[in-house]
Amino acid sequence: MAFKIPKATTPQEVAARLKNGEKLNLLDVREPDEWASGHVAGAKHIPLGQLTERLKELDPSKETIVICRSGNRSGLACELLSEKGFDVVNMTGGLNAWTEKLV
């Protein structure tokens, strides 16, 4: 099976889509302490280490934008989810590049 490069988006594109009222499926794969310090409103939290066991919580038929701190863990999560048939997009730069308000 050939390696498939996951789709990517920027924090600015995600923020613009949210501001336009789009309902996005956002998945934050950071650790619980990182999540508690602030996250994008409406995001679902599943730490990367729990992702395999919690796949049933996600809808493979809907595009999911995956978020982490810098884009590395979200990239790994995208690879894993893509192999399982999910439609995923990596938010490159992660929350380090996010300039909007966190909750």
mmCIF file of N, CA and C in Angstrom:
data_model
loop_
_atom_site.group_PDB
_atom_site.id
_atom_site.type_symbol
_atom_site.label_atom_id
_atom_site.label_comp_id
_atom_site.label_asym_id
_atom_site.label_seq_id
_atom_site.Cartn_x
_atom_site.Cartn_y
_atom_site.Cartn_z
ATOM 1 N N MET A 1 0.844 -1.184 0.000
ATOM 2 C CA MET A 1 0.000 0.000 0.000
ATOM 3 C C MET A 1 0.887 1.245 0.000
ATOM 4 N N ALA A 2 0.625 2.156 -0.883
ATOM 5 C CA ALA A 2 1.421 3.376 -1.017
ATOM 6 C C ALA A 2 1.109 4.341 0.121
ATOM 7 N N PHE A 3 2.122 5.087 0.522
ATOM 8 C CA PHE A 3 1.943 6.092 1.563
ATOM 9 C C PHE A 3 1.122 7.246 1.007
ATOM 10 N N LYS A 4 0.102 7.634 1.746
ATOM 11 C CA LYS A 4 -0.772 8.717 1.319
ATOM 12 C C LYS A 4 -0.495 9.943 2.183
ATOM 13 N N ILE A 5 -0.185 11.054 1.553
ATOM 14 C CA ILE A 5 0.066 12.288 2.293
ATOM 15 C C ILE A 5 -1.279 12.900 2.685
ATOM 16 N N PRO A 6 -1.494 13.086 4.000
ATOM 17 C CA PRO A 6 -2.764 13.675 4.442
ATOM 18 C C PRO A 6 -2.925 15.108 3.940
ATOM 19 N N LYS A 7 -4.163 15.515 3.783
ATOM 20 C CA LYS A 7 -4.453 16.899 3.414
ATOM 21 C C LYS A 7 -4.039 17.805 4.573
ATOM 22 N N ALA A 8 -3.791 19.068 4.256
ATOM 23 C CA ALA A 8 -3.362 20.014 5.285
ATOM 24 C C ALA A 8 -4.111 21.330 5.132
ATOM 25 N N THR A 9 -4.225 22.045 6.250
ATOM 26 C CA THR A 9 -4.812 23.370 6.281
ATOM 27 C C THR A 9 -4.016 24.188 7.286
ATOM 28 N N THR A 10 -4.227 25.484 7.286
ATOM 29 C CA THR A 10 -3.534 26.354 8.237
ATOM 30 C C THR A 10 -4.497 26.801 9.332
ATOM 31 N N PRO A 11 -3.959 27.236 10.472
ATOM 32 C CA PRO A 11 -4.826 27.774 11.515
ATOM 33 C C PRO A 11 -5.657 28.958 11.017
ATOM 34 N N GLN A 12 -5.077 29.762 10.135
ATOM 35 C CA GLN A 12 -5.801 30.922 9.608
ATOM 36 C C GLN A 12 -7.003 30.480 8.766
ATOM 37 N N GLU A 13 -6.828 29.428 7.961
ATOM 38 C CA GLU A 13 -7.939 28.917 7.153
ATOM 39 C C GLU A 13 -9.041 28.347 8.039
ATOM 40 N N VAL A 14 -8.653 27.614 9.079
ATOM 41 C CA VAL A 14 -9.642 27.039 9.996
ATOM 42 C C VAL A 14 -10.406 28.157 10.697
ATOM 43 N N ALA A 15 -9.687 29.170 11.194
ATOM 44 C CA ALA A 15 -10.329 30.293 11.877
ATOM 45 C C ALA A 15 -11.307 31.010 10.947
ATOM 46 N N ALA A 16 -10.916 31.211 9.700
ATOM 47 C CA ALA A 16 -11.793 31.888 8.735
ATOM 48 C C ALA A 16 -13.052 31.064 8.481
ATOM 49 N N ARG A 17 -12.904 29.759 8.351
ATOM 50 C CA ARG A 17 -14.069 28.894 8.126
ATOM 51 C C ARG A 17 -15.013 28.937 9.328
ATOM 52 N N LEU A 18 -14.455 28.936 10.534
ATOM 53 C CA LEU A 18 -15.288 29.017 11.736
ATOM 54 C C LEU A 18 -16.006 30.361 11.806
ATOM 55 N N LYS A 19 -15.295 31.447 11.476
ATOM 56 C CA LYS A 19 -15.907 32.781 11.500
ATOM 57 C C LYS A 19 -17.036 32.893 10.481
ATOM 58 N N ASN A 20 -16.933 32.148 9.383
ATOM 59 C CA ASN A 20 -17.981 32.146 8.359
ATOM 60 C C ASN A 20 -19.159 31.263 8.736
ATOM 61 N N GLY A 21 -19.112 30.678 9.932
ATOM 62 C CA GLY A 21 -20.231 29.886 10.419
ATOM 63 C C GLY A 21 -20.214 28.423 10.019
ATOM 64 N N GLU A 22 -19.115 27.965 9.423
ATOM 65 C CA GLU A 22 -19.036 26.547 9.053
ATOM 66 C C GLU A 22 -18.977 25.695 10.309
ATOM 67 N N LYS A 23 -19.684 24.579 10.293
ATOM 68 C CA LYS A 23 -19.609 23.621 11.394
ATOM 69 C C LYS A 23 -18.524 22.618 11.031
ATOM 70 N N LEU A 24 -17.397 22.715 11.717
ATOM 71 C CA LEU A 24 -16.252 21.862 11.427
ATOM 72 C C LEU A 24 -16.114 20.783 12.492
ATOM 73 N N ASN A 25 -15.659 19.619 12.081
ATOM 74 C CA ASN A 25 -15.312 18.565 13.028
ATOM 75 C C ASN A 25 -13.843 18.744 13.369
ATOM 76 N N LEU A 26 -13.585 19.232 14.575
ATOM 77 C CA LEU A 26 -12.222 19.490 15.023
ATOM 78 C C LEU A 26 -11.849 18.451 16.072
ATOM 79 N N LEU A 27 -10.686 17.854 15.918
ATOM 80 C CA LEU A 27 -10.192 16.852 16.856
ATOM 81 C C LEU A 27 -8.853 17.312 17.410
ATOM 82 N N ASP A 28 -8.788 17.508 18.720
ATOM 83 C CA ASP A 28 -7.563 17.930 19.397
ATOM 84 C C ASP A 28 -6.921 16.691 20.018
ATOM 85 N N VAL A 29 -5.697 16.367 19.595
ATOM 86 C CA VAL A 29 -5.035 15.147 20.065
ATOM 87 C C VAL A 29 -3.949 15.431 21.109
ATOM 88 N N ARG A 30 -3.979 16.609 21.715
ATOM 89 C CA ARG A 30 -3.000 16.940 22.753
ATOM 90 C C ARG A 30 -3.332 16.215 24.060
ATOM 91 N N GLU A 31 -2.410 16.299 25.009
ATOM 92 C CA GLU A 31 -2.585 15.670 26.313
ATOM 93 C C GLU A 31 -3.586 16.474 27.154
ATOM 94 N N PRO A 32 -4.190 15.830 28.181
ATOM 95 C CA PRO A 32 -5.206 16.514 28.989
ATOM 96 C C PRO A 32 -4.758 17.842 29.596
ATOM 97 N N ASP A 33 -3.514 17.939 30.065
ATOM 98 C CA ASP A 33 -3.061 19.202 30.652
ATOM 99 C C ASP A 33 -2.962 20.306 29.601
ATOM 100 N N GLU A 34 -2.587 19.941 28.379
ATOM 101 C CA GLU A 34 -2.532 20.919 27.290
ATOM 102 C C GLU A 34 -3.942 21.387 26.935
ATOM 103 N N TRP A 35 -4.875 20.435 26.855
ATOM 104 C CA TRP A 35 -6.279 20.733 26.556
ATOM 105 C C TRP A 35 -6.835 21.697 27.606
ATOM 106 N N ALA A 36 -6.551 21.417 28.880
ATOM 107 C CA ALA A 36 -7.074 22.236 29.972
ATOM 108 C C ALA A 36 -6.540 23.665 29.927
ATOM 109 N N SER A 37 -5.359 23.852 29.362
ATOM 110 C CA SER A 37 -4.781 25.199 29.307
ATOM 111 C C SER A 37 -5.372 26.047 28.182
ATOM 112 N N GLY A 38 -6.205 25.447 27.341
ATOM 113 C CA GLY A 38 -6.882 26.182 26.281
ATOM 114 C C GLY A 38 -7.015 25.358 25.024
ATOM 115 N N HIS A 39 -8.185 25.464 24.387
ATOM 116 C CA HIS A 39 -8.454 24.714 23.157
ATOM 117 C C HIS A 39 -9.435 25.479 22.282
ATOM 118 N N VAL A 40 -9.544 25.055 21.038
ATOM 119 C CA VAL A 40 -10.464 25.690 20.099
ATOM 120 C C VAL A 40 -11.890 25.310 20.489
ATOM 121 N N ALA A 41 -12.769 26.295 20.563
ATOM 122 C CA ALA A 41 -14.164 26.040 20.922
ATOM 123 C C ALA A 41 -14.777 25.023 19.968
ATOM 124 N N GLY A 42 -15.471 24.049 20.534
ATOM 125 C CA GLY A 42 -16.164 23.049 19.732
ATOM 126 C C GLY A 42 -15.330 21.844 19.351
ATOM 127 N N ALA A 43 -14.041 21.856 19.695
ATOM 128 C CA ALA A 43 -13.178 20.721 19.345
ATOM 129 C C ALA A 43 -13.469 19.531 20.253
ATOM 130 N N LYS A 44 -13.291 18.340 19.718
ATOM 131 C CA LYS A 44 -13.390 17.100 20.491
ATOM 132 C C LYS A 44 -11.985 16.762 20.961
ATOM 133 N N HIS A 45 -11.863 16.274 22.193
ATOM 134 C CA HIS A 45 -10.543 15.950 22.746
ATOM 135 C C HIS A 45 -10.359 14.445 22.871
ATOM 136 N N ILE A 46 -9.400 13.921 22.116
ATOM 137 C CA ILE A 46 -8.962 12.537 22.266
ATOM 138 C C ILE A 46 -7.435 12.560 22.173
ATOM 139 N N PRO A 47 -6.729 12.356 23.294
ATOM 140 C CA PRO A 47 -5.265 12.348 23.228
ATOM 141 C C PRO A 47 -4.763 11.305 22.232
ATOM 142 N N LEU A 48 -3.662 11.610 21.572
ATOM 143 C CA LEU A 48 -3.118 10.729 20.544
ATOM 144 C C LEU A 48 -2.968 9.294 21.044
ATOM 145 N N GLY A 49 -2.516 9.111 22.276
ATOM 146 C CA GLY A 49 -2.312 7.781 22.831
ATOM 147 C C GLY A 49 -3.585 6.976 23.015
ATOM 148 N N GLN A 50 -4.749 7.638 22.995
ATOM 149 C CA GLN A 50 -6.037 6.959 23.164
ATOM 150 C C GLN A 50 -6.806 6.819 21.854
ATOM 151 N N LEU A 51 -6.261 7.351 20.787
ATOM 152 C CA LEU A 51 -7.001 7.453 19.529
ATOM 153 C C LEU A 51 -7.476 6.103 19.000
ATOM 154 N N THR A 52 -6.610 5.108 19.000
ATOM 155 C CA THR A 52 -6.977 3.801 18.456
ATOM 156 C C THR A 52 -8.163 3.201 19.201
ATOM 157 N N GLU A 53 -8.171 3.316 20.530
ATOM 158 C CA GLU A 53 -9.261 2.744 21.326
ATOM 159 C C GLU A 53 -10.562 3.540 21.209
ATOM 160 N N ARG A 54 -10.484 4.788 20.782
ATOM 161 C CA ARG A 54 -11.668 5.649 20.781
ATOM 162 C C ARG A 54 -12.156 6.012 19.376
ATOM 163 N N LEU A 55 -11.760 5.235 18.374
ATOM 164 C CA LEU A 55 -12.153 5.518 16.986
ATOM 165 C C LEU A 55 -13.663 5.603 16.810
ATOM 166 N N LYS A 56 -14.420 4.818 17.578
ATOM 167 C CA LYS A 56 -15.879 4.790 17.424
ATOM 168 C C LYS A 56 -16.536 6.121 17.783
ATOM 169 N N GLU A 57 -15.795 7.002 18.441
ATOM 170 C CA GLU A 57 -16.332 8.318 18.793
ATOM 171 C C GLU A 57 -16.286 9.288 17.615
ATOM 172 N N LEU A 58 -15.638 8.876 16.535
ATOM 173 C CA LEU A 58 -15.472 9.739 15.363
ATOM 174 C C LEU A 58 -16.288 9.211 14.190
ATOM 175 N N ASP A 59 -16.701 10.115 13.308
ATOM 176 C CA ASP A 59 -17.477 9.755 12.126
ATOM 177 C C ASP A 59 -16.557 9.741 10.909
ATOM 178 N N PRO A 60 -16.281 8.537 10.359
ATOM 179 C CA PRO A 60 -15.361 8.464 9.221
ATOM 180 C C PRO A 60 -15.896 9.101 7.943
ATOM 181 N N SER A 61 -17.194 9.367 7.888
ATOM 182 C CA SER A 61 -17.776 9.934 6.670
ATOM 183 C C SER A 61 -17.677 11.458 6.621
ATOM 184 N N LYS A 62 -17.287 12.076 7.728
ATOM 185 C CA LYS A 62 -17.182 13.534 7.779
ATOM 186 C C LYS A 62 -15.719 13.955 7.869
ATOM 187 N N GLU A 63 -15.375 15.024 7.154
ATOM 188 C CA GLU A 63 -14.019 15.555 7.229
ATOM 189 C C GLU A 63 -13.711 15.983 8.662
ATOM 190 N N THR A 64 -12.556 15.574 9.164
ATOM 191 C CA THR A 64 -12.121 15.935 10.506
ATOM 192 C C THR A 64 -10.793 16.666 10.413
ATOM 193 N N ILE A 65 -10.740 17.855 11.019
ATOM 194 C CA ILE A 65 -9.507 18.632 11.079
ATOM 195 C C ILE A 65 -8.833 18.298 12.404
ATOM 196 N N VAL A 66 -7.589 17.826 12.325
ATOM 197 C CA VAL A 66 -6.875 17.358 13.511
ATOM 198 C C VAL A 66 -5.876 18.419 13.970
ATOM 199 N N ILE A 67 -5.899 18.679 15.283
ATOM 200 C CA ILE A 67 -5.133 19.764 15.892
ATOM 201 C C ILE A 67 -4.234 19.220 17.006
ATOM 202 N N CYS A 68 -3.030 19.779 17.112
ATOM 203 C CA CYS A 68 -2.175 19.543 18.280
ATOM 204 C C CYS A 68 -1.447 20.854 18.584
ATOM 205 N N ARG A 69 -0.330 20.781 19.308
ATOM 206 C CA ARG A 69 0.395 22.000 19.666
ATOM 207 C C ARG A 69 1.142 22.589 18.482
ATOM 208 N N SER A 70 1.854 21.723 17.722
ATOM 209 C CA SER A 70 2.710 22.241 16.651
ATOM 210 C C SER A 70 2.440 21.642 15.274
ATOM 211 N N GLY A 71 1.632 20.590 15.207
ATOM 212 C CA GLY A 71 1.349 19.944 13.933
ATOM 213 C C GLY A 71 1.968 18.568 13.787
ATOM 214 N N ASN A 72 2.860 18.179 14.700
ATOM 215 C CA ASN A 72 3.507 16.869 14.609
ATOM 216 C C ASN A 72 2.578 15.731 15.017
ATOM 217 N N ARG A 73 2.000 15.821 16.223
ATOM 218 C CA ARG A 73 1.091 14.757 16.675
ATOM 219 C C ARG A 73 -0.154 14.685 15.805
ATOM 220 N N SER A 74 -0.633 15.833 15.366
ATOM 221 C CA SER A 74 -1.812 15.808 14.497
ATOM 222 C C SER A 74 -1.479 15.133 13.176
ATOM 223 N N GLY A 75 -0.248 15.299 12.704
ATOM 224 C CA GLY A 75 0.183 14.606 11.488
ATOM 225 C C GLY A 75 0.171 13.102 11.674
ATOM 226 N N LEU A 76 0.667 12.634 12.827
ATOM 227 C CA LEU A 76 0.641 11.199 13.134
ATOM 228 C C LEU A 76 -0.795 10.698 13.235
ATOM 229 N N ALA A 77 -1.655 11.491 13.895
ATOM 230 C CA ALA A 77 -3.061 11.108 14.024
ATOM 231 C C ALA A 77 -3.722 11.030 12.651
ATOM 232 N N CYS A 78 -3.391 11.963 11.766
ATOM 233 C CA CYS A 78 -3.954 11.946 10.410
ATOM 234 C C CYS A 78 -3.534 10.685 9.664
ATOM 235 N N GLU A 79 -2.278 10.291 9.799
ATOM 236 C CA GLU A 79 -1.816 9.066 9.145
ATOM 237 C C GLU A 79 -2.606 7.866 9.648
ATOM 238 N N LEU A 80 -2.742 7.753 10.969
ATOM 239 C CA LEU A 80 -3.468 6.639 11.571
ATOM 240 C C LEU A 80 -4.924 6.623 11.116
ATOM 241 N N LEU A 81 -5.581 7.773 11.198
ATOM 242 C CA LEU A 81 -6.997 7.855 10.831
ATOM 243 C C LEU A 81 -7.203 7.619 9.340
ATOM 244 N N SER A 82 -6.311 8.128 8.526
ATOM 245 C CA SER A 82 -6.408 7.933 7.080
ATOM 246 C C SER A 82 -6.321 6.449 6.727
ATOM 247 N N GLU A 83 -5.423 5.730 7.399
ATOM 248 C CA GLU A 83 -5.296 4.284 7.177
ATOM 249 C C GLU A 83 -6.573 3.543 7.542
ATOM 250 N N LYS A 84 -7.351 4.114 8.471
ATOM 251 C CA LYS A 84 -8.609 3.496 8.916
ATOM 252 C C LYS A 84 -9.802 3.976 8.090
ATOM 253 N N GLY A 85 -9.544 4.768 7.051
ATOM 254 C CA GLY A 85 -10.614 5.203 6.168
ATOM 255 C C GLY A 85 -11.250 6.536 6.498
ATOM 256 N N PHE A 86 -10.675 7.282 7.426
ATOM 257 C CA PHE A 86 -11.231 8.575 7.802
ATOM 258 C C PHE A 86 -10.772 9.662 6.832
ATOM 259 N N ASP A 87 -11.624 10.671 6.644
ATOM 260 C CA ASP A 87 -11.315 11.844 5.827
ATOM 261 C C ASP A 87 -10.737 12.894 6.773
ATOM 262 N N VAL A 88 -9.413 13.047 6.773
ATOM 263 C CA VAL A 88 -8.760 13.911 7.750
ATOM 264 C C VAL A 88 -7.921 15.003 7.096
ATOM 265 N N VAL A 89 -7.756 16.094 7.848
ATOM 266 C CA VAL A 89 -6.946 17.234 7.421
ATOM 267 C C VAL A 89 -6.086 17.648 8.612
ATOM 268 N N ASN A 90 -4.787 17.785 8.396
ATOM 269 C CA ASN A 90 -3.874 18.206 9.452
ATOM 270 C C ASN A 90 -3.808 19.730 9.501
ATOM 271 N N MET A 91 -4.011 20.304 10.703
ATOM 272 C CA MET A 91 -3.838 21.743 10.867
ATOM 273 C C MET A 91 -2.358 21.994 11.160
ATOM 274 N N THR A 92 -1.624 22.365 10.116
ATOM 275 C CA THR A 92 -0.181 22.567 10.238
ATOM 276 C C THR A 92 0.118 23.765 11.132
ATOM 277 N N GLY A 93 1.177 23.650 11.898
ATOM 278 C CA GLY A 93 1.540 24.728 12.818
ATOM 279 C C GLY A 93 0.855 24.614 14.160
ATOM 280 N N GLY A 94 -0.249 23.873 14.203
ATOM 281 C CA GLY A 94 -0.959 23.630 15.453
ATOM 282 C C GLY A 94 -1.379 24.894 16.169
ATOM 283 N N LEU A 95 -1.590 24.734 17.477
ATOM 284 C CA LEU A 95 -2.035 25.875 18.269
ATOM 285 C C LEU A 95 -0.915 26.880 18.508
ATOM 286 N N ASN A 96 0.330 26.496 18.249
ATOM 287 C CA ASN A 96 1.423 27.481 18.306
ATOM 288 C C ASN A 96 1.186 28.594 17.290
ATOM 289 N N ALA A 97 0.522 28.267 16.188
ATOM 290 C CA ALA A 97 0.267 29.245 15.125
ATOM 291 C C ALA A 97 -1.155 29.808 15.181
ATOM 292 N N TRP A 98 -1.949 29.384 16.140
ATOM 293 C CA TRP A 98 -3.342 29.827 16.276
ATOM 294 C C TRP A 98 -3.356 31.202 16.906
ATOM 295 N N THR A 99 -4.010 32.162 16.283
ATOM 296 C CA THR A 99 -4.033 33.526 16.818
ATOM 297 C C THR A 99 -5.392 33.919 17.386
ATOM 298 N N GLU A 100 -6.371 33.037 17.240
ATOM 299 C CA GLU A 100 -7.713 33.339 17.739
ATOM 300 C C GLU A 100 -7.825 32.964 19.218
ATOM 301 N N LYS A 101 -8.953 33.319 19.818
ATOM 302 C CA LYS A 101 -9.205 33.040 21.231
ATOM 303 C C LYS A 101 -9.380 31.540 21.460
ATOM 304 N N LEU A 102 -8.853 31.060 22.569
ATOM 305 C CA LEU A 102 -9.053 29.676 22.999
ATOM 306 C C LEU A 102 -10.007 29.674 24.180
ATOM 307 N N VAL A 103 -10.664 28.538 24.396
ATOM 308 C CA VAL A 103 -11.557 28.414 25.555
ATOM 309 C C VAL A 103 -10.967 27.451 26.557
#
